[in-house]
Backbone as a ProteinNet text record, in pm:
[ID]
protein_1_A
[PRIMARY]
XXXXXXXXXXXXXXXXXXXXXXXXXXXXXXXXXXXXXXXXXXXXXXXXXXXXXXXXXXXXXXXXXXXXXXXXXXXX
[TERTIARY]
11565.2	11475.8	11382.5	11318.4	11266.1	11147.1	11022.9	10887.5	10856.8	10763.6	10679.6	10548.1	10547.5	10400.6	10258.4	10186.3	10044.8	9991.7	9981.4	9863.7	9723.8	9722.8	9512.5	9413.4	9464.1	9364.9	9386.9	9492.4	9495.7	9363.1	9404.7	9334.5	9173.3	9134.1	8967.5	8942.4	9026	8980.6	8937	9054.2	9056.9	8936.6	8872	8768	8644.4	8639.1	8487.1	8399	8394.7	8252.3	8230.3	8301.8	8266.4	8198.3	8119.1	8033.7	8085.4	8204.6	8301.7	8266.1	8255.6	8174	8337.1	8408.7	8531.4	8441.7	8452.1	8408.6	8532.6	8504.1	8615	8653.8	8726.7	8785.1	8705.2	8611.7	8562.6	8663.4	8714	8826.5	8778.5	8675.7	8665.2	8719.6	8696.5	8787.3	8919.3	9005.7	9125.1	9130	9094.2	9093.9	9121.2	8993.6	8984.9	9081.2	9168.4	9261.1	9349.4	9393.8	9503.4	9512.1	9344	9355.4	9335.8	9289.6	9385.5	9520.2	9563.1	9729.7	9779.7	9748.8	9818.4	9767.6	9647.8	9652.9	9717.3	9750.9	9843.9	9963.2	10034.3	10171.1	10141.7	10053	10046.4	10064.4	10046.4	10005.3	10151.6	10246	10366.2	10403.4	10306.3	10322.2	10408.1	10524.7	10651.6	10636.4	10486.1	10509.5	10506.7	10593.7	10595.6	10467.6	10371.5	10258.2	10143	10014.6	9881	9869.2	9835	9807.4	9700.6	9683	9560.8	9419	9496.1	9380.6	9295.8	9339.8	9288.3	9208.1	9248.5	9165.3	9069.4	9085.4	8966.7	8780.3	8907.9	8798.7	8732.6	8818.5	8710.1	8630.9	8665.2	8578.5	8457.9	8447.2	8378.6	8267.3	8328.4	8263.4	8191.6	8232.3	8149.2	8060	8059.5	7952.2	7830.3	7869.4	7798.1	7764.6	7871.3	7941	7971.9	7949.1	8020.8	7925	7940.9	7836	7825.6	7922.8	7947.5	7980.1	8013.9	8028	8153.3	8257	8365.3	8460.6	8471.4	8553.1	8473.4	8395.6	8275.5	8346.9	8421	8467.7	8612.5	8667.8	8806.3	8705.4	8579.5	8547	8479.6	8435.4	8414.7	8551.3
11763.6	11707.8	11606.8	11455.7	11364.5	11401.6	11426.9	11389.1	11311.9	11304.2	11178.5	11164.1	11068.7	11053.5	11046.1	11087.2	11113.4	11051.3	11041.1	10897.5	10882	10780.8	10744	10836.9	10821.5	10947.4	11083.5	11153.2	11240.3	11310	11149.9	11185.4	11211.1	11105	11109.3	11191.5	11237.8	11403.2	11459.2	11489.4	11637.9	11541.4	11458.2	11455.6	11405.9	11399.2	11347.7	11418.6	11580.5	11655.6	11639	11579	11568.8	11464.4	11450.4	11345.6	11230.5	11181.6	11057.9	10885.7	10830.8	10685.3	10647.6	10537.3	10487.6	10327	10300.2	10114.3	10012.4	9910.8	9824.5	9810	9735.9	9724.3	9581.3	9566.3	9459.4	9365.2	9240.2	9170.9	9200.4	9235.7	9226	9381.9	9426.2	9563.3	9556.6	9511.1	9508.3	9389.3	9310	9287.8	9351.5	9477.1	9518.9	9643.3	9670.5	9767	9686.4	9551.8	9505.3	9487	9507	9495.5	9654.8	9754.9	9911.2	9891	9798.2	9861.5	9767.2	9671.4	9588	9669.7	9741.9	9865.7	9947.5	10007.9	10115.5	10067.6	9970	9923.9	9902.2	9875.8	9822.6	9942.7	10092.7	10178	10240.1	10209.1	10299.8	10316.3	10274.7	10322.8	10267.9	10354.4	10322.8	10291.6	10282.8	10260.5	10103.2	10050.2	9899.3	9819.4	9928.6	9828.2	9972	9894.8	9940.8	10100.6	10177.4	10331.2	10345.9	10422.4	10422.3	10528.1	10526.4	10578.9	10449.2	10355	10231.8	10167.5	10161.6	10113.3	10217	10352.8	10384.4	10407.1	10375	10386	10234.7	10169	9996.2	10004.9	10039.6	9997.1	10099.1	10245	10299.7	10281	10187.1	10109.9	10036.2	9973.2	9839.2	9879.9	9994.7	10054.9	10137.1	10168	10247.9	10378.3	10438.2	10580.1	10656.8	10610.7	10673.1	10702.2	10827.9	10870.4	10846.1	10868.7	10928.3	10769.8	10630.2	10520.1	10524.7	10635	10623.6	10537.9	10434.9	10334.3	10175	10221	10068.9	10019.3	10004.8	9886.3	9807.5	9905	9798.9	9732.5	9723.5	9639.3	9516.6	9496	9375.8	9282.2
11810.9	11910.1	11842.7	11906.7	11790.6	11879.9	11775	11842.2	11820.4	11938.3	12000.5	11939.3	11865.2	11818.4	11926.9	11883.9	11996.9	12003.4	12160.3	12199.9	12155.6	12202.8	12149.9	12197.5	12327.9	12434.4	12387.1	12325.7	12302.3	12168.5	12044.9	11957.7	11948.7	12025.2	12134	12154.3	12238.6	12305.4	12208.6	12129.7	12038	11926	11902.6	11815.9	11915.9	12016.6	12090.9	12025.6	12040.9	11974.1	11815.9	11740.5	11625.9	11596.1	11482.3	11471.5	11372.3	11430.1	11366.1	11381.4	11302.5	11333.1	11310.5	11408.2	11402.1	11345.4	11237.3	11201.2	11166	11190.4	11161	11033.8	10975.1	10860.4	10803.7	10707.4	10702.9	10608.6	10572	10532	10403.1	10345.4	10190.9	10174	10241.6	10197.2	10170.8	10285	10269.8	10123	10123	9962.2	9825.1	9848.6	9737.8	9766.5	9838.6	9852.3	9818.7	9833.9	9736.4	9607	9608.5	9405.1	9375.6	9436.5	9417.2	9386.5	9480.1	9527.3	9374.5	9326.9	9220.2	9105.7	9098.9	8981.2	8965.1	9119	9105.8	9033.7	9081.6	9067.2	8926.2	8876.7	8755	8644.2	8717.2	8599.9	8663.8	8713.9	8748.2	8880.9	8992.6	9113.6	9179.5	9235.9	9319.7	9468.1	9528.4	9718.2	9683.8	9869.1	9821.8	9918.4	9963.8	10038.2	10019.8	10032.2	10014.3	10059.9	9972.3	10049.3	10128.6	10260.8	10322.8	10261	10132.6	10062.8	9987.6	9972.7	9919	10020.8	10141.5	10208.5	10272.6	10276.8	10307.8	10209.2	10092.2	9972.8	9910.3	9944.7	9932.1	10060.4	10208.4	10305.8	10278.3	10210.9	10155.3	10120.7	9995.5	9884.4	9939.3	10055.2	10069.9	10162.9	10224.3	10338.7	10271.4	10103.9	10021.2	10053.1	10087.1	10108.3	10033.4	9906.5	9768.2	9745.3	9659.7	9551.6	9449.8	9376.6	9224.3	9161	9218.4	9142	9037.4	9081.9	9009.3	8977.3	9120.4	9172.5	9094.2	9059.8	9025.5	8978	8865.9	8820.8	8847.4	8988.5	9044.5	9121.9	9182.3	9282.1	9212.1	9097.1	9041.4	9007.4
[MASK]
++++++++++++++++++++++++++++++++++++++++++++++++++++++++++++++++++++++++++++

């Protein structure tokens, strides 16, 4: 049987009571998730486009969401 991936409205629902800020993707992020993604590749990494862990961690970065300043020096 193939499932059906879940609609938008569905996902809304099931998160309205939580306290989730949905923000846009600002373009310098997606930037600096391509210079993640050309590190990765650079140290071995086999995917052939950006992980959505890269971009949630430059738009992060650039909202100053981070704590710990671990990431500091892919964003220069």
């Amino acid at each position: 049987m193939k499932r059906r991936p879940p609609r938008i409205g569905a996902l809304e629902a099931a998160i309205r009571d939580f306290a989730f800020a949905r923000l846009a993707l600002p373009y310098e992020a997606g930037f600096l998730a391509g210079k993640a993604f050309v590190r990765y590749r650079d140290h071995g990494g086999t995917r052939h486009s950006p992980l959505p862990d890269f971009y949630i961690g430059a738009h992060a970065a650039l909202a100053g969401l981070t704590s710990n300043g671990a990431a500091s020096g892919l964003w220069t």
